Short mmCIF file of C-alpha atoms in Angstrom, two decimals:
data_model
loop_
_atom_site.label_atom_id
_atom_site.label_comp_id
_atom_site.label_asym_id
_atom_site.label_seq_id
_atom_site.Cartn_x
_atom_site.Cartn_y
_atom_site.Cartn_z
CA MET I 1 40.91 64.09 94.65
CA ARG I 2 39.94 65.21 91.16
CA ARG I 3 36.55 66.95 90.59
CA ILE I 4 34.41 66.16 87.56
CA SER I 5 30.73 66.82 86.60
CA TYR I 6 27.82 64.68 87.29
CA ALA I 7 27.45 63.88 83.59
CA GLN I 8 31.08 63.10 83.29
CA ALA I 9 30.91 60.73 86.27
CA ILE I 10 28.05 58.87 84.52
CA CYS I 11 30.04 58.71 81.29
CA GLU I 12 33.11 57.35 83.13
CA ALA I 13 30.94 54.67 84.82
CA HIS I 14 29.66 53.62 81.41
CA ARG I 15 33.21 53.55 79.95
CA GLN I 16 34.64 51.46 82.72
CA LEU I 17 31.79 48.94 82.59
CA LEU I 18 32.18 48.59 78.88
CA GLU I 19 35.97 48.11 79.30
CA THR I 20 35.76 45.47 82.02
CA ASP I 21 32.72 43.46 81.16
CA ARG I 22 32.03 42.23 77.55
CA ARG I 23 28.45 41.48 78.59
CA VAL I 24 27.70 45.24 78.94
CA PHE I 25 26.23 47.13 76.02
CA LEU I 26 24.20 50.30 75.64
CA ILE I 27 20.90 50.65 73.71
CA GLY I 28 18.37 53.47 73.32
CA GLN I 29 17.68 56.65 71.54
CA GLY I 30 20.09 59.41 71.09
CA LEU I 31 23.13 57.62 72.36
CA TRP I 32 25.30 59.12 69.59
CA SER I 33 23.84 62.58 70.04
CA PRO I 34 24.96 65.19 72.65
CA TRP I 35 21.53 66.76 72.27
CA TYR I 36 19.92 63.74 73.87
CA ALA I 37 22.51 62.60 76.39
CA GLY I 38 24.61 65.64 76.94
CA THR I 39 28.14 64.57 77.97
CA SER I 40 26.89 61.61 79.85
CA LEU I 41 27.67 59.34 76.87
CA LYS I 42 30.14 61.41 74.98
CA ASP I 43 32.15 59.48 72.38
CA LEU I 44 31.37 56.02 73.74
CA ASP I 45 30.20 54.85 70.39
CA LYS I 46 33.63 55.88 68.96
CA GLU I 47 35.59 54.14 71.69
CA PHE I 48 33.59 50.91 71.80
CA SER I 49 31.94 50.75 68.38
CA ARG I 50 28.35 51.19 67.37
CA ASP I 51 27.85 47.49 67.88
CA ARG I 52 27.99 47.94 71.69
CA VAL I 53 26.54 51.40 71.75
CA LEU I 54 23.31 51.03 69.77
CA ASP I 55 21.38 54.18 68.82
CA THR I 56 17.93 52.87 67.87
CA PRO I 57 14.89 54.05 66.06
CA ILE I 58 12.17 55.63 68.26
CA SER I 59 10.37 52.61 69.72
CA GLU I 60 10.62 52.58 73.55
CA ASN I 61 8.64 49.44 73.84
CA ALA I 62 10.76 47.42 71.41
CA VAL I 63 14.13 48.75 72.65
CA THR I 64 13.36 48.00 76.28
CA GLY I 65 11.91 44.61 75.44
CA ALA I 66 15.10 43.67 73.40
CA ALA I 67 17.30 44.67 76.35
CA ILE I 68 15.17 42.63 78.81
CA GLY I 69 15.47 39.64 76.59
CA ALA I 70 19.24 40.03 76.20
CA SER I 71 19.65 40.30 80.08
CA MET I 72 17.82 36.95 80.44
CA CYS I 73 20.35 35.40 77.94
CA GLY I 74 23.32 36.50 80.04
CA MET I 75 24.01 40.02 78.84
CA ARG I 76 24.16 43.21 80.99
CA PRO I 77 22.28 45.88 78.98
CA ILE I 78 21.93 49.52 79.85
CA VAL I 79 18.80 50.97 78.26
CA PHE I 80 18.68 54.80 77.89
CA HIS I 81 15.46 56.75 77.78
CA PRO I 82 16.41 60.40 77.16
CA ARG I 83 12.97 61.57 78.42
CA MET I 84 11.38 59.65 81.28
CA ASP I 85 8.01 60.71 80.07
CA PHE I 86 8.20 58.43 76.94
CA MET I 87 9.44 55.56 79.09
CA LEU I 88 5.75 55.05 79.78
CA LEU I 89 5.52 53.43 76.33
CA ALA I 90 7.67 50.58 77.72
CA MET I 91 5.61 49.91 80.89
CA ASP I 92 4.60 46.36 79.64
CA PRO I 93 8.16 44.99 79.28
CA ILE I 94 9.31 46.71 82.47
CA ILE I 95 6.39 45.87 84.74
CA ASN I 96 4.79 42.73 83.35
CA GLN I 97 8.02 41.08 82.22
CA ALA I 98 11.28 42.29 83.81
CA ALA I 99 9.81 42.76 87.32
CA ASN I 100 8.17 39.34 87.37
CA TRP I 101 10.39 36.85 85.56
CA SER I 102 12.64 35.95 88.49
CA TYR I 103 9.53 35.41 90.68
CA LEU I 104 7.81 33.26 88.11
CA PHE I 105 10.78 31.01 87.67
CA ARG I 106 11.49 30.76 91.44
CA GLY I 107 14.78 32.70 91.17
CA GLN I 108 16.25 30.42 88.51
CA VAL I 109 16.16 33.17 85.95
CA SER I 110 17.53 36.72 86.65
CA VAL I 111 16.99 39.86 84.68
CA PRO I 112 20.03 42.05 85.25
CA VAL I 113 19.01 45.01 83.13
CA VAL I 114 19.48 48.63 83.92
CA ILE I 115 16.91 51.06 82.59
CA ARG I 116 18.24 54.66 82.78
CA ALA I 117 15.79 57.39 82.48
CA ALA I 118 16.40 61.13 82.45
CA ILE I 119 14.09 63.78 83.96
CA ASN I 120 13.97 66.79 81.64
CA ARG I 121 11.97 69.40 83.57
CA GLY I 122 11.99 73.13 83.25
CA GLY I 123 12.92 75.24 80.28
CA GLU I 124 9.26 75.73 79.33
CA GLN I 125 9.02 72.16 78.03
CA GLY I 126 5.50 71.61 79.32
CA ALA I 127 3.52 68.77 80.88
CA GLN I 128 4.48 65.91 78.49
CA HIS I 129 8.28 66.46 78.83
CA SER I 130 8.79 67.30 82.55
CA GLN I 131 7.54 64.44 84.60
CA ALA I 132 9.39 62.75 87.47
CA LEU I 133 7.77 59.29 87.63
CA HIS I 134 9.89 57.46 90.20
CA ALA I 135 6.88 56.74 92.44
CA PHE I 136 5.40 54.62 89.67
CA PHE I 137 8.28 52.20 89.75
CA MET I 138 8.67 52.17 93.52
CA HIS I 139 5.17 50.61 93.67
CA VAL I 140 6.19 47.54 91.63
CA PRO I 141 7.56 44.41 93.36
CA GLY I 142 10.68 43.11 91.56
CA LEU I 143 12.11 46.52 90.54
CA LYS I 144 14.89 48.45 92.30
CA VAL I 145 14.88 52.27 91.92
CA VAL I 146 17.90 54.63 92.43
CA MET I 147 18.25 58.35 92.17
CA PRO I 148 21.67 59.81 92.79
CA SER I 149 22.32 63.42 93.71
CA THR I 150 26.08 63.78 93.45
CA PRO I 151 28.74 62.82 90.86
CA TYR I 152 30.16 60.35 93.34
CA ASP I 153 26.90 58.51 93.74
CA ALA I 154 26.01 58.87 90.00
CA LYS I 155 29.06 56.71 89.13
CA GLY I 156 28.92 54.38 92.07
CA LEU I 157 25.20 53.58 91.83
CA LEU I 158 25.47 52.91 88.09
CA VAL I 159 28.19 50.33 88.55
CA ALA I 160 26.31 48.65 91.43
CA ALA I 161 23.05 48.62 89.33
CA VAL I 162 24.80 46.87 86.36
CA ARG I 163 26.27 44.32 88.67
CA ASP I 164 22.96 43.66 90.44
CA GLU I 165 20.99 40.57 89.36
CA ASN I 166 17.69 42.40 89.40
CA PRO I 167 16.14 45.06 87.04
CA VAL I 168 17.17 48.45 88.27
CA ILE I 169 15.53 51.79 87.26
CA TYR I 170 18.32 54.30 87.28
CA ILE I 171 16.94 57.91 87.21
CA ASP I 172 19.05 61.02 86.80
CA ASP I 173 17.98 64.58 86.67
CA ARG I 174 19.42 66.80 83.99
CA TRP I 175 19.50 69.73 86.42
CA LEU I 176 22.37 67.93 88.16
CA TYR I 177 24.48 67.31 84.96
CA ASP I 178 26.75 70.33 85.52
CA LEU I 179 27.16 69.85 89.24
CA GLU I 180 30.82 69.03 90.12
CA GLY I 181 32.13 66.87 92.94
CA GLU I 182 35.00 64.63 93.97
CA VAL I 183 35.08 61.21 92.12
CA PRO I 184 37.68 58.55 92.32
CA GLU I 185 39.16 57.40 89.01
CA GLU I 186 38.91 53.63 89.89
CA MET I 187 35.64 51.70 89.64
CA TYR I 188 33.59 51.47 92.84
CA GLU I 189 30.07 50.68 93.96
CA VAL I 190 27.60 52.57 96.05
CA PRO I 191 25.36 49.98 97.64
CA LEU I 192 21.75 49.91 96.55
CA GLY I 193 19.32 50.62 99.30
CA GLN I 194 21.81 52.51 101.44
CA GLY I 195 21.19 56.12 102.21
CA VAL I 196 23.89 58.56 103.36
CA LEU I 197 23.93 61.17 106.18
CA ARG I 198 24.97 64.40 104.46
CA ARG I 199 25.04 66.45 107.74
CA THR I 200 24.06 65.93 111.39
CA GLY I 201 21.71 68.00 113.47
CA GLN I 202 19.51 67.76 116.56
CA GLU I 203 16.38 69.72 115.66
CA VAL I 204 14.78 68.28 112.55
CA THR I 205 15.44 65.55 110.07
CA VAL I 206 15.21 66.31 106.38
CA VAL I 207 15.07 63.48 103.84
CA ALA I 208 15.63 63.99 100.10
CA TRP I 209 17.11 62.52 97.01
CA SER I 210 18.23 63.44 93.53
CA TYR I 211 17.90 67.17 92.69
CA ALA I 212 15.79 67.65 95.73
CA ALA I 213 18.78 66.68 97.89
CA TYR I 214 20.78 69.36 96.27
CA LEU I 215 18.14 71.90 97.11
CA ALA I 216 17.86 70.53 100.65
CA GLU I 217 21.59 71.13 101.15
CA ALA I 218 21.26 74.75 100.16
CA ALA I 219 18.27 75.07 102.51
CA CYS I 220 20.28 73.56 105.38
CA ASN I 221 23.05 76.18 104.82
CA GLN I 222 20.44 78.95 105.11
CA LEU I 223 18.88 77.41 108.20
CA ALA I 224 22.33 77.00 109.80
CA GLN I 225 22.78 80.73 109.59
CA GLN I 226 19.64 81.01 111.89
CA GLY I 227 21.14 78.49 114.30
CA ILE I 228 18.89 75.64 113.18
CA GLU I 229 20.67 72.32 113.14
CA VAL I 230 19.20 70.08 110.47
CA GLU I 231 20.14 66.44 109.96
CA LEU I 232 20.06 65.79 106.20
CA ILE I 233 19.65 62.31 104.76
CA ASP I 234 20.13 61.63 101.07
CA LEU I 235 18.32 58.36 100.35
CA ARG I 236 20.00 57.69 97.03
CA SER I 237 17.82 54.58 96.63
CA LEU I 238 14.03 54.59 96.75
CA LYS I 239 13.40 50.86 96.27
CA PRO I 240 14.68 49.54 98.62
CA TRP I 241 15.04 52.69 100.83
CA ASP I 242 17.03 53.03 104.06
CA GLU I 243 14.21 52.96 106.55
CA GLU I 244 16.55 52.35 109.50
CA LEU I 245 18.73 55.39 108.79
CA VAL I 246 15.63 57.60 108.58
CA ALA I 247 14.04 56.10 111.71
CA ASN I 248 17.14 56.44 113.81
CA SER I 249 17.42 60.09 112.87
CA VAL I 250 13.79 60.91 113.60
CA ARG I 251 14.09 59.18 116.96
CA LYS I 252 16.80 61.73 117.71
CA THR I 253 15.22 64.90 116.31
CA GLY I 254 11.47 64.17 116.66
CA ARG I 255 10.72 66.03 113.46
CA LEU I 256 10.68 64.99 109.81
CA VAL I 257 10.49 66.83 106.56
CA ILE I 258 10.48 64.88 103.36
CA VAL I 259 11.48 66.65 100.08
CA ASP I 260 10.27 65.07 96.84
CA GLY I 261 10.61 66.34 93.30
CA GLY I 262 7.52 64.39 92.32
CA TRP I 263 3.85 64.94 92.81
CA ARG I 264 2.25 64.87 96.20
CA THR I 265 -0.53 62.32 96.07
CA CYS I 266 0.63 58.71 96.35
CA GLY I 267 4.15 59.95 95.88
CA ALA I 268 7.47 58.69 97.27
CA ALA I 269 7.16 61.20 100.12
CA ALA I 270 3.78 59.87 101.02
CA GLU I 271 5.13 56.30 101.23
CA ILE I 272 8.03 57.38 103.53
CA ALA I 273 5.73 59.50 105.69
CA ALA I 274 3.37 56.56 106.06
CA GLU I 275 6.09 54.15 107.10
CA MET I 276 7.66 56.55 109.52
CA SER I 277 4.26 57.32 111.10
CA GLU I 278 4.05 53.62 111.96
CA VAL I 279 7.67 53.12 113.07
CA VAL I 280 8.48 56.25 115.00
CA PHE I 281 5.07 57.86 115.87
CA HIS I 282 5.74 58.07 119.53
CA TRP I 283 9.02 59.99 119.03
CA LEU I 284 7.33 62.67 116.83
CA LYS I 285 7.10 66.14 118.29
CA ALA I 286 5.29 67.50 115.27
CA PRO I 287 3.41 66.12 112.26
CA ILE I 288 5.46 64.95 109.33
CA VAL I 289 5.65 67.59 106.55
CA ARG I 290 6.06 66.88 102.81
CA VAL I 291 7.58 69.34 100.33
CA THR I 292 6.53 68.19 96.87
CA LEU I 293 5.23 69.41 93.53
CA PRO I 294 1.54 70.29 93.43
CA ASP I 295 -0.82 67.75 91.91
CA LEU I 296 -0.84 69.66 88.54
CA PRO I 297 0.84 69.10 85.22
CA ALA I 298 4.06 71.02 84.65
CA PRO I 299 3.38 74.52 83.25
CA SER I 300 4.94 75.90 80.07
CA SER I 301 5.24 79.47 81.26
CA ARG I 302 8.56 80.43 82.79
CA THR I 303 6.73 82.48 85.39
CA LEU I 304 4.55 79.64 86.43
CA GLU I 305 7.50 77.30 86.45
CA GLN I 306 9.05 79.40 89.20
CA ALA I 307 6.12 78.90 91.37
CA TYR I 308 5.62 75.23 90.36
CA TYR I 309 9.08 73.70 91.09
CA LEU I 310 10.85 73.11 94.37
CA THR I 311 13.23 75.73 95.71
CA ALA I 312 15.50 75.95 98.77
CA GLN I 313 13.35 78.64 100.17
CA LYS I 314 10.33 76.28 100.19
CA ILE I 315 12.27 73.76 102.15
CA VAL I 316 13.45 76.40 104.59
CA GLN I 317 9.78 77.44 105.20
CA ALA I 318 8.74 73.81 105.78
CA VAL I 319 11.48 73.29 108.41
CA GLU I 320 10.47 76.58 110.11
CA ARG I 321 6.80 75.50 110.16
CA VAL I 322 7.66 72.18 111.75
CA LEU I 323 9.77 73.92 114.36
CA TYR I 324 7.75 77.00 115.13
CA ASP I 325 4.18 76.59 114.05
CA ALA I 326 2.89 76.33 117.66
CA ASP I 327 -0.67 77.10 116.49
CA ARG I 328 -0.89 73.71 114.78
CA PHE I 329 1.11 71.76 117.30
CA ALA I 330 0.36 73.33 120.67
CA THR I 331 -1.34 71.20 123.35
CA THR I 332 -1.78 73.80 126.19
CA GLU I 333 -3.84 76.90 126.42
CA THR I 334 -0.77 78.91 127.16
CA GLU I 335 0.86 77.92 123.95
CA SER I 336 -2.14 78.64 121.90
CA ALA I 337 -2.35 82.09 123.33
CA VAL I 338 1.24 82.78 122.46
CA CYS I 339 0.51 81.63 118.88
CA GLU I 340 -2.47 83.84 118.62
CA SER I 341 -0.22 86.78 119.48
CA GLY I 342 1.81 86.02 116.36
CA GLU I 343 5.00 85.42 118.28
CA ILE I 344 7.20 82.60 117.17
CA VAL I 345 8.22 80.43 120.11
CA PRO I 346 10.89 77.71 119.64
CA ASP I 347 10.09 74.23 120.88
CA ALA I 348 12.62 74.42 123.64
CA GLN I 349 10.94 77.50 125.13
CA ARG I 350 7.41 76.17 124.85
CA GLY I 351 8.30 73.31 127.30
CA VAL I 352 7.13 69.76 127.72
CA GLY I 353 3.57 70.50 126.53
CA SER I 354 4.49 71.08 122.91
CA GLY I 355 4.49 68.58 120.13
CA LEU I 356 3.09 65.09 120.12
CA LEU I 357 4.22 63.47 123.42
CA ARG I 358 5.04 59.82 123.81
CA GLY I 359 2.36 57.97 125.75
CA ASP I 360 4.32 57.72 129.00
CA GLU I 361 5.34 61.31 128.89
CA GLN I 362 1.77 62.43 128.32
CA ARG I 363 0.49 60.39 131.21
CA ARG I 364 3.10 61.87 133.55
CA LEU I 365 2.04 65.38 132.40
CA ASP I 366 -1.64 64.55 133.02
CA ARG I 367 -0.90 63.27 136.52
CA SER I 368 1.12 66.34 137.35
CA LYS I 369 -1.76 68.57 136.18
CA ALA I 370 -4.27 66.59 138.23
CA ALA I 371 -2.14 66.94 141.35
#
């Protein structure tokens, strides 16, 4: 199968949607400019005319509102916000209108609009141009949120989003644009709300999405060299997200690390951790760990950026902490003593006393000690 870049896959999805459905049109800022959209919209205005690929003045609120209105009249618009930060200027039409219309009219009206937003972090762009705001939209009933990490998913999720009857927030990360992967030439859909198992393992579950999933894959390769088997899940969709896939994996591994390219407090990772603590608590051998950005604005200094953003090494360290940090997770005096000596003891060697035991297992252990 041919290999193309992430940005080329997005462009191909747009092209095929425009070719096959006259209701589809593009609207937003910078659609005719490679500076704004990279190669993700290259030459679409020349192929399909500037009547269907509308490069607008800078007015995020008006552009988004116009697209939402068009979708309610039977069109299938794709709105492009070249910087997700400035999409905040369109929060009223997105949250107060698009997310609520179907509910207000008891499902008799649909709002099939796709709002595509690009994350532009790094490159010393600073706090107002580097924000990943996906958790904002996860919070809102009536919106769907997708964040692909591979060229295959970038194309398939966009096609599925345009064909969906609900407003979909489609978020792509520019750090993925040059990533190459296998992509079929024909149109296809990646189902919204369905995660994918990128690799199987027995020791710890790692959940990620978008660029964080790319970093998590690199971390898994490093951990594999240490003999650590990680089960990696790429959620792809954050609203709805594949709770069953994650829960089944954690029941098997007993450990969960969530990698989120957004902030820590009230973030997507926090929601997933909370849900899993309710659903699979009795299977956990260690507390759930989140790997996120700190609760700080993005710096403008290149040196500070290196400390601020996620890296594969930070994910590796989180997995090692979940597996080997007996000082935090030990439940017997023997294990605590081993930890104080500074020796790293794998869970299998620490025995049944390690981790958070299920209730029946803890009771059996207590009875055996009493005897």
